[in-house]
CSV table of C-alpha atoms and ligand atoms in Angstrom, one decimal:
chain,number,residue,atom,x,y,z
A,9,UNK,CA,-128.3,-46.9,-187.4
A,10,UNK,CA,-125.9,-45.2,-185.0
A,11,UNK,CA,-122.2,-46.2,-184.7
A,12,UNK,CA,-122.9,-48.2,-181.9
A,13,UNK,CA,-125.4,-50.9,-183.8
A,14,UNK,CA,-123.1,-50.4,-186.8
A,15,UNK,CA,-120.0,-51.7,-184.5
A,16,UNK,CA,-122.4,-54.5,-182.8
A,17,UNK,CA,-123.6,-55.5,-186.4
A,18,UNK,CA,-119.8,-56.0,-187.1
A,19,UNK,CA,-120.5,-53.7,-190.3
A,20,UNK,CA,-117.1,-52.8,-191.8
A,21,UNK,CA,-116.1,-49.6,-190.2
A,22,UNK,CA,-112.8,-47.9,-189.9
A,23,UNK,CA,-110.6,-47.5,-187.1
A,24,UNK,CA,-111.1,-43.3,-187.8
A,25,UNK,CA,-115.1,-43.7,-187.4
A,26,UNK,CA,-114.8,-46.4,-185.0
A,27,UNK,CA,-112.7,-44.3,-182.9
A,28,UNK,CA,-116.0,-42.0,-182.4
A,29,UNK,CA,-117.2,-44.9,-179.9
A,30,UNK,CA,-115.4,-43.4,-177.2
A,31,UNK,CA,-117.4,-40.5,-177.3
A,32,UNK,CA,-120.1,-42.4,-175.7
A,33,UNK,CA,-121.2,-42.2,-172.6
A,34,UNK,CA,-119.2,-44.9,-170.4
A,35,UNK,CA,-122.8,-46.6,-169.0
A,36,UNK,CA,-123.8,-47.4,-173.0
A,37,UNK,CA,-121.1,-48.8,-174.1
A,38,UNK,CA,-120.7,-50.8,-170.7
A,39,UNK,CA,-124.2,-52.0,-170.9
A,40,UNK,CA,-123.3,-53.0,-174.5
A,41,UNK,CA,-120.2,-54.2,-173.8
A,42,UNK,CA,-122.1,-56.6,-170.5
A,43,UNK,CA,-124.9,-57.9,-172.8
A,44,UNK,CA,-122.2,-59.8,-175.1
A,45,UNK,CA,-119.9,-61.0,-172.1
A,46,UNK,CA,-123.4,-62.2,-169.9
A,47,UNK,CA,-124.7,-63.9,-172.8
A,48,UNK,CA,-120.9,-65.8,-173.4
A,49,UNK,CA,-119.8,-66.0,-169.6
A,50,UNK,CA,-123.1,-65.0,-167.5
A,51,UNK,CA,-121.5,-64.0,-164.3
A,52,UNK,CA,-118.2,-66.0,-164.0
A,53,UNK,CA,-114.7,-64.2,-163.8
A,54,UNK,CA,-111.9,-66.7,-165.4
A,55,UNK,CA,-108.3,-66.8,-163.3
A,56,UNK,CA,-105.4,-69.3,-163.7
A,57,UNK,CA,-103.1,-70.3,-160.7
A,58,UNK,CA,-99.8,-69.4,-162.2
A,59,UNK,CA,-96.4,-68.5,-162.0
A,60,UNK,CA,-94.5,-65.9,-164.0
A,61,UNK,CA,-91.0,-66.0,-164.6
A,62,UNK,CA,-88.4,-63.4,-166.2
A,63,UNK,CA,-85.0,-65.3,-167.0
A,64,UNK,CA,-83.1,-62.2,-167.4
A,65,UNK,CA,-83.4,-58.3,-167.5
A,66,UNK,CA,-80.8,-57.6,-169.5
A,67,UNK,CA,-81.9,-56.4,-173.2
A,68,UNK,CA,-80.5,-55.9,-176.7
A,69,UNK,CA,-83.5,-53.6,-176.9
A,70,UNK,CA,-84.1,-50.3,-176.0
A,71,UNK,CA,-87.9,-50.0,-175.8
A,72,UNK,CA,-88.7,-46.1,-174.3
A,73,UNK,CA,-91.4,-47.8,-171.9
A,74,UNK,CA,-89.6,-50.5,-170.4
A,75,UNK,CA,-88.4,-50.5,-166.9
A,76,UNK,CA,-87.6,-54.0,-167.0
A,77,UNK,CA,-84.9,-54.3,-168.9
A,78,UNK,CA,-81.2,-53.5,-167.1
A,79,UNK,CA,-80.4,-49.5,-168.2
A,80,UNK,CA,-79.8,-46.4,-166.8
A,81,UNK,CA,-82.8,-46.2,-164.5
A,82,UNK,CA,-82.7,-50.2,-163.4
A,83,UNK,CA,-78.8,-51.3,-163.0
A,84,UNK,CA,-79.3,-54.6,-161.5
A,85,UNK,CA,-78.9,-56.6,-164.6
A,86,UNK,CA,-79.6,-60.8,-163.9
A,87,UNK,CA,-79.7,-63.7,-165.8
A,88,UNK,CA,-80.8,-67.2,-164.4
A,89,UNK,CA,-79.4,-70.6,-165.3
A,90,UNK,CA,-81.8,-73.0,-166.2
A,91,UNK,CA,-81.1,-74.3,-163.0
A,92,UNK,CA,-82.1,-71.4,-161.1
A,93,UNK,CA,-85.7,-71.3,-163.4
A,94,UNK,CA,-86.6,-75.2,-162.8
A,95,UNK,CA,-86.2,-74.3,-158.7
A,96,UNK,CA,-88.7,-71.5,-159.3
A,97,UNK,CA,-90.9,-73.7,-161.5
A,98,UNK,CA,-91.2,-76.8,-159.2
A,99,UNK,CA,-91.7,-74.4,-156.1
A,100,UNK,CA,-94.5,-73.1,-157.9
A,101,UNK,CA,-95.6,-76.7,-159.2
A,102,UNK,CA,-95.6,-77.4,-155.2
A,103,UNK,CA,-97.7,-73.9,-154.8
A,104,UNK,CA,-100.4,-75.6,-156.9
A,105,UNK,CA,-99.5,-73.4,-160.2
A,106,UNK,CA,-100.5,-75.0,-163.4
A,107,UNK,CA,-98.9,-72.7,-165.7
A,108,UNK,CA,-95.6,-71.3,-165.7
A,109,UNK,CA,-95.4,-68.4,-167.8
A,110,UNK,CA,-92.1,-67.6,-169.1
A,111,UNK,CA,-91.5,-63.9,-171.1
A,112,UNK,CA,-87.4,-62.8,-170.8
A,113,UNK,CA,-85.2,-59.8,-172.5
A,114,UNK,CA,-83.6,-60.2,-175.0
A,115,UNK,CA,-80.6,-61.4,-173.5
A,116,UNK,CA,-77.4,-61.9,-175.6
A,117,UNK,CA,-76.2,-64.2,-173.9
A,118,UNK,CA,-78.8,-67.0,-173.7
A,119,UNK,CA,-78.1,-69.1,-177.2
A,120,UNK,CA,-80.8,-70.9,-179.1
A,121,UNK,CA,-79.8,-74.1,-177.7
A,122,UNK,CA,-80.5,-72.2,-174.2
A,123,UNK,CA,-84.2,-71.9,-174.8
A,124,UNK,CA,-84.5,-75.1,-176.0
A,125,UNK,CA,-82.9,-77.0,-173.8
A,126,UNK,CA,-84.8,-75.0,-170.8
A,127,UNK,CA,-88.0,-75.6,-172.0
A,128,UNK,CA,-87.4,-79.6,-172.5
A,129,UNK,CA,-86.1,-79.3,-169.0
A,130,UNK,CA,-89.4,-77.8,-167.4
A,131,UNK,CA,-91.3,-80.6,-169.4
A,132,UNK,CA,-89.3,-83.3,-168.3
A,133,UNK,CA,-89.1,-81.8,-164.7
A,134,UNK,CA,-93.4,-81.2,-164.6
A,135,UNK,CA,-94.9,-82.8,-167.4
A,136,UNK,CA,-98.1,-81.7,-166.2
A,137,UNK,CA,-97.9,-78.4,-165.9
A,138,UNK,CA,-98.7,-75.8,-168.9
A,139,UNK,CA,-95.7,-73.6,-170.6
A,140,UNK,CA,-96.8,-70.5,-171.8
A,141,UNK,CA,-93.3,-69.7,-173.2
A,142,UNK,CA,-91.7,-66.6,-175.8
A,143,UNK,CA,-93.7,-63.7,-176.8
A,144,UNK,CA,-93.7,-63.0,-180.4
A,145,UNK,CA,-90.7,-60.3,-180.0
A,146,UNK,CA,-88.9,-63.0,-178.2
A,147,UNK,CA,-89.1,-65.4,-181.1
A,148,UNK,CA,-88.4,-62.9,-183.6
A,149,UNK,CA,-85.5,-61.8,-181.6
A,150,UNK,CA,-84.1,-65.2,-181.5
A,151,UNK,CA,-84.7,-65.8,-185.1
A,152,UNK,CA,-82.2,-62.9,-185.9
A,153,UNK,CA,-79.6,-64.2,-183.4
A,154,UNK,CA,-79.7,-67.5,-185.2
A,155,UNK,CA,-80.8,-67.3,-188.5
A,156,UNK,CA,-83.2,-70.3,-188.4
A,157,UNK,CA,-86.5,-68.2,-189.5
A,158,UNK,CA,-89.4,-68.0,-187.1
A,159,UNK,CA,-91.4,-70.7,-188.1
A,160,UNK,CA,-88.0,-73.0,-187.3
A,161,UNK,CA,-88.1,-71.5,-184.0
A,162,UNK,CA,-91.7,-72.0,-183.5
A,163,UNK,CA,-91.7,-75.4,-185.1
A,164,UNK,CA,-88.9,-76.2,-182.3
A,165,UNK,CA,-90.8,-75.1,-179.1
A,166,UNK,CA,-93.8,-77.1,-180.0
A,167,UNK,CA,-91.5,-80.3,-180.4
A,168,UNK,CA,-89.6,-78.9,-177.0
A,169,UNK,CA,-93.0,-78.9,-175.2
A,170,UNK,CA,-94.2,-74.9,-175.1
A,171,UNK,CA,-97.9,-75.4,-174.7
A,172,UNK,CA,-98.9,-71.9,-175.7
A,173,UNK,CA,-97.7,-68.2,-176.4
A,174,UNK,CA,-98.2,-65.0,-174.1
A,175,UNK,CA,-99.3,-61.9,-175.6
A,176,UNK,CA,-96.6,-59.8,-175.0
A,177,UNK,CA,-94.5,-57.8,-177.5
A,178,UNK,CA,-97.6,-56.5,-179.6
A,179,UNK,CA,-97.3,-52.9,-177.9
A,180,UNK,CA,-99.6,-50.9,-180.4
A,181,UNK,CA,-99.4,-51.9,-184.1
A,182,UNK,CA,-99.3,-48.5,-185.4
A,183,UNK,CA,-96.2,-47.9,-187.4
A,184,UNK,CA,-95.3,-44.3,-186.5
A,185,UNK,CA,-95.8,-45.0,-182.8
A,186,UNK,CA,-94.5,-48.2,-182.5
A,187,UNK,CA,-91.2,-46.7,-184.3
A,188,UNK,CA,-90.9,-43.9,-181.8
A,189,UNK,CA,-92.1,-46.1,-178.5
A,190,UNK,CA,-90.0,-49.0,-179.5
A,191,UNK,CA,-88.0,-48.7,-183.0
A,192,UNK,CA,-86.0,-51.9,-184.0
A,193,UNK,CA,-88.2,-54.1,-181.9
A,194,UNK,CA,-90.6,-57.2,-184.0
A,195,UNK,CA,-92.5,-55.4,-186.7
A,196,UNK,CA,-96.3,-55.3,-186.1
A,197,UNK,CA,-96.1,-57.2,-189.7
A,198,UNK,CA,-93.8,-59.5,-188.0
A,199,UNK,CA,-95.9,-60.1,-184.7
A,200,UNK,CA,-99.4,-61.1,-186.4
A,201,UNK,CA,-97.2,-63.2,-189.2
A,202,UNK,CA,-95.5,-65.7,-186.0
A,203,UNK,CA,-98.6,-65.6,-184.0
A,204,UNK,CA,-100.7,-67.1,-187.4
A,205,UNK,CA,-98.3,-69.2,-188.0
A,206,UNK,CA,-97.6,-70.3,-184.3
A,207,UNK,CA,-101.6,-71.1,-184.7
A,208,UNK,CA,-101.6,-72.8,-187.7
A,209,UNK,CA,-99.0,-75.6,-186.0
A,210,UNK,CA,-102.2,-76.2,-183.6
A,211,UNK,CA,-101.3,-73.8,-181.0
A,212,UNK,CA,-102.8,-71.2,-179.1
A,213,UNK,CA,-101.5,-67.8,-178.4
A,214,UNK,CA,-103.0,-64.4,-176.3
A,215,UNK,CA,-102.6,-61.2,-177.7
A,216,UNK,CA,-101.3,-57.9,-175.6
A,217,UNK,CA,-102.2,-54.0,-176.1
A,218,UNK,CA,-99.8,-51.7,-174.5
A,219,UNK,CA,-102.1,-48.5,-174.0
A,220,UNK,CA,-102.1,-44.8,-171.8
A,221,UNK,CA,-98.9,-43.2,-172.9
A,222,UNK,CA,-98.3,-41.6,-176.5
A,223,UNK,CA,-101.0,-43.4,-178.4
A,224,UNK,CA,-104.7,-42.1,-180.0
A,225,UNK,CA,-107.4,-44.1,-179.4
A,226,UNK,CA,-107.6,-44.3,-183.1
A,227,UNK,CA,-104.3,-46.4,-182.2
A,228,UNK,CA,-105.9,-48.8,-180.0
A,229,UNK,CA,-109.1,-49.0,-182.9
A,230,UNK,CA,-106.8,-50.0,-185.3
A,231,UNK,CA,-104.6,-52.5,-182.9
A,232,UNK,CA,-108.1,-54.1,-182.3
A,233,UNK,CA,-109.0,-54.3,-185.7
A,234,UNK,CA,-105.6,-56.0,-186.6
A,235,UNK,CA,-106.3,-58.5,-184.1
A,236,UNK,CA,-109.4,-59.1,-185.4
A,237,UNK,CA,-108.9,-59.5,-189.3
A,238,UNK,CA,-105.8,-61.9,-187.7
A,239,UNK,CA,-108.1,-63.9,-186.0
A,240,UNK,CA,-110.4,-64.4,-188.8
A,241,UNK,CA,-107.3,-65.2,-190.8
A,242,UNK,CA,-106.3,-67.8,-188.1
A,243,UNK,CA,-109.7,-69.1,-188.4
A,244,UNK,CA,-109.2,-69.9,-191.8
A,245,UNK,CA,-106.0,-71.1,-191.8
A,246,UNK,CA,-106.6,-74.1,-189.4
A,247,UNK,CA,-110.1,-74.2,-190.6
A,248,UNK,CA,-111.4,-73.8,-187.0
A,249,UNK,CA,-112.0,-72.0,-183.7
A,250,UNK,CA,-109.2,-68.6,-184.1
A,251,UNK,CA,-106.0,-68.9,-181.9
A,252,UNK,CA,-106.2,-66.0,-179.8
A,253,UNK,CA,-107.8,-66.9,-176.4
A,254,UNK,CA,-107.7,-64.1,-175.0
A,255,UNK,CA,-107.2,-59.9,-175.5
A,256,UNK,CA,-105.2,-58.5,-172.9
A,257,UNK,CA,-105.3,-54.4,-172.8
A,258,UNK,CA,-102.1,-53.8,-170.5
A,259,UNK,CA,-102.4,-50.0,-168.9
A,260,UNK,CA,-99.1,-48.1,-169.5
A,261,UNK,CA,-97.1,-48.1,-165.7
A,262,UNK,CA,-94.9,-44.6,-166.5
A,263,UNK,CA,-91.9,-44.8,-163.8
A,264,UNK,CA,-88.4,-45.5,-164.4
A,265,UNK,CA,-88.5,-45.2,-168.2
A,266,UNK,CA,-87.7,-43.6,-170.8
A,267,UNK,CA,-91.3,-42.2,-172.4
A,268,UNK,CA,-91.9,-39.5,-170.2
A,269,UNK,CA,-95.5,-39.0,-170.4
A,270,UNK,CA,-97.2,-37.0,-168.2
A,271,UNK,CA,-101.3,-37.4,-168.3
A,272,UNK,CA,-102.3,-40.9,-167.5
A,273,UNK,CA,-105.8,-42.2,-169.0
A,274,UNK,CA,-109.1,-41.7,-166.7
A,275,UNK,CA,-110.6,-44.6,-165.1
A,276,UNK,CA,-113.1,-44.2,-167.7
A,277,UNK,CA,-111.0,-43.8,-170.2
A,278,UNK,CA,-110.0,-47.3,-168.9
A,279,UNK,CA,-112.7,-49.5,-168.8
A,280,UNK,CA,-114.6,-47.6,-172.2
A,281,UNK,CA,-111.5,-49.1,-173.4
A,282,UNK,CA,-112.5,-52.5,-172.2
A,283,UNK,CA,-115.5,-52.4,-173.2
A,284,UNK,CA,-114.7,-51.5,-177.0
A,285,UNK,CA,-112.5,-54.2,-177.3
A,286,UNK,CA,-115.6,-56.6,-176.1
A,287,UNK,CA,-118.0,-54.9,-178.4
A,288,UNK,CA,-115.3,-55.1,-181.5
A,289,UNK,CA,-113.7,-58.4,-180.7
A,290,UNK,CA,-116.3,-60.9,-181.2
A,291,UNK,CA,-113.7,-63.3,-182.7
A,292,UNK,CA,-112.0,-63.1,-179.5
A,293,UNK,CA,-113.5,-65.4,-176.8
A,294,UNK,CA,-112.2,-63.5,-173.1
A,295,UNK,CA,-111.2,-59.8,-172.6
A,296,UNK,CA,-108.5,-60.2,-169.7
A,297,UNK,CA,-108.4,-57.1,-166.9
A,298,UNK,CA,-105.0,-57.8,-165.9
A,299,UNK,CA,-105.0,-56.8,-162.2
A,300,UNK,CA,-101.0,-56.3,-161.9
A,301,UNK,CA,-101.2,-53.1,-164.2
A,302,UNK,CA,-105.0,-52.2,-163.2
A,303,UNK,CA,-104.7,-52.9,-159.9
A,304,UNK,CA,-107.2,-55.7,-158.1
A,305,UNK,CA,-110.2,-52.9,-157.7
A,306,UNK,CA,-110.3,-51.7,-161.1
A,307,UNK,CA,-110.0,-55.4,-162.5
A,308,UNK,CA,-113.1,-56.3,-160.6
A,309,UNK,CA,-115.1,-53.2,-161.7
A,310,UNK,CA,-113.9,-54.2,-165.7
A,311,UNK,CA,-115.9,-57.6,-165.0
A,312,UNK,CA,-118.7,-54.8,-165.2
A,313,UNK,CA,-117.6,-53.5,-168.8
A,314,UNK,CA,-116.4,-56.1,-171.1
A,315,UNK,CA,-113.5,-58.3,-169.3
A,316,UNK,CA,-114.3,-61.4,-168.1
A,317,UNK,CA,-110.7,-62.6,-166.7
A,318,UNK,CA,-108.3,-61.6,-164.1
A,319,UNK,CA,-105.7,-63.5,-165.5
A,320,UNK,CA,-104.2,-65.1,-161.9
A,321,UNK,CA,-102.1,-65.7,-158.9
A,322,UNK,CA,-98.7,-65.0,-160.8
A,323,UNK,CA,-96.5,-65.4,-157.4
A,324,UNK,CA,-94.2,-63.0,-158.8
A,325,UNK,CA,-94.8,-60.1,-161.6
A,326,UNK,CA,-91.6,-57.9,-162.5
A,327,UNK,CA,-92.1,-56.4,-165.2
A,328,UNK,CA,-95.2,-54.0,-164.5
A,329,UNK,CA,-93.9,-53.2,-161.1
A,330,UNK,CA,-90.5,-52.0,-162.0
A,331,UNK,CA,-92.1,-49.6,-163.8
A,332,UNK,CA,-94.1,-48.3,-161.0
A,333,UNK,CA,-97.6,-50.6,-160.7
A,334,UNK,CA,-98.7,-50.6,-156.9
A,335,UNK,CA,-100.6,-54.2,-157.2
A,336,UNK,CA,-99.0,-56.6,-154.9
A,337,UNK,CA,-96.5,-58.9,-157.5
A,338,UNK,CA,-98.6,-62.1,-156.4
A,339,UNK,CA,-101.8,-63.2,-154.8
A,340,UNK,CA,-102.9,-66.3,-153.0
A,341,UNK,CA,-105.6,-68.1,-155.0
A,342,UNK,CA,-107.7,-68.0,-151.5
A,343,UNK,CA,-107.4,-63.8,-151.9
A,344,UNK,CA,-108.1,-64.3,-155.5
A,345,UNK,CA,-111.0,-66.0,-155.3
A,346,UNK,CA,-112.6,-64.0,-152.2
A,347,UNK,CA,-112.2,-60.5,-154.0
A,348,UNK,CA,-113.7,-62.4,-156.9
A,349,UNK,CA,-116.8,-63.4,-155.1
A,350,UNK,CA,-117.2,-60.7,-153.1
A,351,UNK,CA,-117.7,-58.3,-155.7
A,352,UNK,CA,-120.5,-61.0,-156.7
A,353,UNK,CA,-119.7,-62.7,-159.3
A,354,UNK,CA,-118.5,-66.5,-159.4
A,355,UNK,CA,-114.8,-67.5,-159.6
A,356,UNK,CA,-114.1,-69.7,-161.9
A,357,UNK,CA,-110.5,-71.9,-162.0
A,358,UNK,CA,-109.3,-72.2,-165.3
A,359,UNK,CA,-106.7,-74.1,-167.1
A,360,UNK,CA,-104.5,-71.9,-169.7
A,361,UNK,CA,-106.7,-72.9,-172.2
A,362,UNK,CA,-109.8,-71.4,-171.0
A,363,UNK,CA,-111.5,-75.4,-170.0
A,364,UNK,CA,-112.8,-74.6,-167.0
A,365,UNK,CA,-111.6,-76.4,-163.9
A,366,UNK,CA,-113.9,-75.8,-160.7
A,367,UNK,CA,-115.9,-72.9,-159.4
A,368,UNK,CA,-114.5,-72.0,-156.4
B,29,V47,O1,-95.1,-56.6,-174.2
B,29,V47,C1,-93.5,-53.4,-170.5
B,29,V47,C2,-95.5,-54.8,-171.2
B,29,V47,C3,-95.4,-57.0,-171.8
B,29,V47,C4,-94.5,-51.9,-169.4
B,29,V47,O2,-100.3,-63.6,-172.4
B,29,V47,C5,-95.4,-52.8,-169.8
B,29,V47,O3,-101.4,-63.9,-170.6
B,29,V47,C6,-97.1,-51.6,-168.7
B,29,V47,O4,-96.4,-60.6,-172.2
B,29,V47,N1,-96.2,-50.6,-168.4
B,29,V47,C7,-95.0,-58.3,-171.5
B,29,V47,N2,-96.7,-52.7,-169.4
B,29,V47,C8,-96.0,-59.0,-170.5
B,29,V47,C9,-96.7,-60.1,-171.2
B,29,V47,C10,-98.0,-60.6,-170.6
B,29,V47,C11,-98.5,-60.1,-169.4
B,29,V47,C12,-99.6,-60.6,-168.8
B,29,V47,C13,-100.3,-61.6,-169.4
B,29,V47,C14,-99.8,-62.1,-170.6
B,29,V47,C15,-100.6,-63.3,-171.2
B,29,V47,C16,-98.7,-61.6,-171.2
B,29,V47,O5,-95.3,-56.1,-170.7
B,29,V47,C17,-94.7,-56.2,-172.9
B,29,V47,C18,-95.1,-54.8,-172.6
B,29,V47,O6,-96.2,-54.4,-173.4
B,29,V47,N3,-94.8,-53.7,-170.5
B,29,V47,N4,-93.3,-52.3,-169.9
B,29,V47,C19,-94.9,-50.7,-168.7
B,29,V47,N5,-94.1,-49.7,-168.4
């Protein structure tokens, strides 16, 4: 059998041989990527109407890709009251967003009763809407600044009302790149351990890959892999369906940081990519092109190879574009949806947990 059927028959391979996928041509592993996601999804592409907020740019980090964060290259530090945040919530409430998705700094300043009470604020504010709240570097980084443990802090934003967890914060599990990309930042250890417990409390979580700067693609294998075996893992714990929903391969923006890498990954490089992480991650129910970092063209053509998600409107993205991505920071669902159909497949409204809502 070649690697190929060896991957599809989920034989245990490692992320060294598996890495030899890539060396496929990009229509086979596409094709084989499209026969799994046509079987699950036929030809629907999943988007959200939501809103993303950033409370603050300023860090206690210093990860080497981040142009978010207030530094050197972006010296317009802000922080938002909770205030501030519930204005941009219920605008967006009145927008028709039914998610707010909330990922921040690390900001010093904000205390653990400042999360807390935010979040109870949004609920009380918009009951109805979904809060996708904290990436797992978020909790771990307020864990250290109060002591309380992470399954404390995740124990208190399910009774505060966060619906679900973002992906962010995974970057690429590999020690000796996560250590040079971003040292002192949530182990990759760390990461997996809050998002399987954040599951096991009911919950479900997405899971990020930060990908097209320093890494292999032996790197992105065995980021996959980890996913994987946490899934299974997740599975087991709460003795049902895994809590990932969703795999989210974020392309590497290079200005206004502090990596400085020069080549940037082909568009085949891309969506072969994509369509690994399909063919690999059959625990995983939706592969999400995230058009803010591939743009809205590329997006589309992954619904081709793997992805079936766009993720969605997002009114205002901030932390791709200040590090150079040249998709619009919002779209209207109407422009959404039209892109959607017109490169011929069917949009599909979903809620943040994947139940879907109306085909548009
Ligand atoms: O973890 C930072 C990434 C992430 C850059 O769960 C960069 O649905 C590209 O959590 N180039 C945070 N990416 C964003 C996040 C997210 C985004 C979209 C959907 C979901 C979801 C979650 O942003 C960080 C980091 O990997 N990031 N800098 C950059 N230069």
């Amino acid at each position: 059998m070649d690697l190929l059927h060896k991957a599809l028959a989920r034989e245990p391979l490692s992320a060294k041989e598996l890495s030899k996928l890539y060396d496929y041509d990009i229509f086979t592993l596409g094709e084989a990527a499209q026969n799994i996601r046509a079987q699950l999804y036929d030809t629907k592409v999943f988007f959200n109407n939501n809103r993303h907020i950033n409370p603050s740019n300023i860090c206690a980090d210093v990860c080497k890709f981040c142009a978010f964060s207030a530094s050197r290259k972006n010296p317009n530090p802000y922080s938002m009251s909770i205030d501030e945040i519930l204005t941009l919530a219920q605008q967006a409430y009145n927008n028709g967003a039914k998610e707010i998705h909330i990922v921040s700094s690390h900001n010093p300043n904000y205390t653990y009763e400042w999360y807390f009470e935010l979040f109870r604020e949004i609920k009380k504010a918009l009951p109805q809407v979904h809060l996708k709240a904290l990436t797992a570097a978020e909790v771990d980084y307020i864990d250290r600044i109060s002591n309380k443990g992470y399954k404390q802090v995740l124990e208190d934003m399910v009774k505060a009302g966060v619906d679900s967890m973002p992906g962010g914060g995974a970057e690429i599990f590999d020690e000796g790149v996560r250590e040079y990309i971003c040292k002192g930042k949530v182990s990759s250890q760390r990461w997996l351990e809050i998002h399987t417990y954040w599951h096991s409390l009911g919950k479900m979580s997405n899971a990020t890959m930060l990908f097209g700067h320093i890494e292999q693609r032996e790197h992105r294998i065995d980021h996959m892999l980890r996913l994987r075996d946490a899934q299974s893992e997740s599975e087991r714990v709460a003795n049902k369906q895994g809590g990932f929903n969703a795999f989210i391969p974020l392309l590497y923006q290079r200005e206004n940081n502090f990596l400085n890498v020069k080549t940037f990954p082909s568009g085949q490089e891309i969506l072969k990519t994509m369509s690994i992480a399909r063919i690999l991650l059959h625990n995983i129910p939706h592969i999400k092109a995230y058009w803010a970092t591939l743009g809205l063209n590329l997006a589309l053509v992954a619904q081709e190879f793997g992805a079936d998600d766009m993720d969605g409107t997002i009114q205002l993205e901030s932390i791709q574009s200040a590090a150079g991505a040249k998709s619009k920071s919002g779209l209207s669902k109407e422009e959404l949806v039209s892109q959607i159909k017109d490169a011929g497949f069917r949009a599909i409204e979903r809620d943040s947990l994947y139940n879907e809502l109306a085909e548009c």
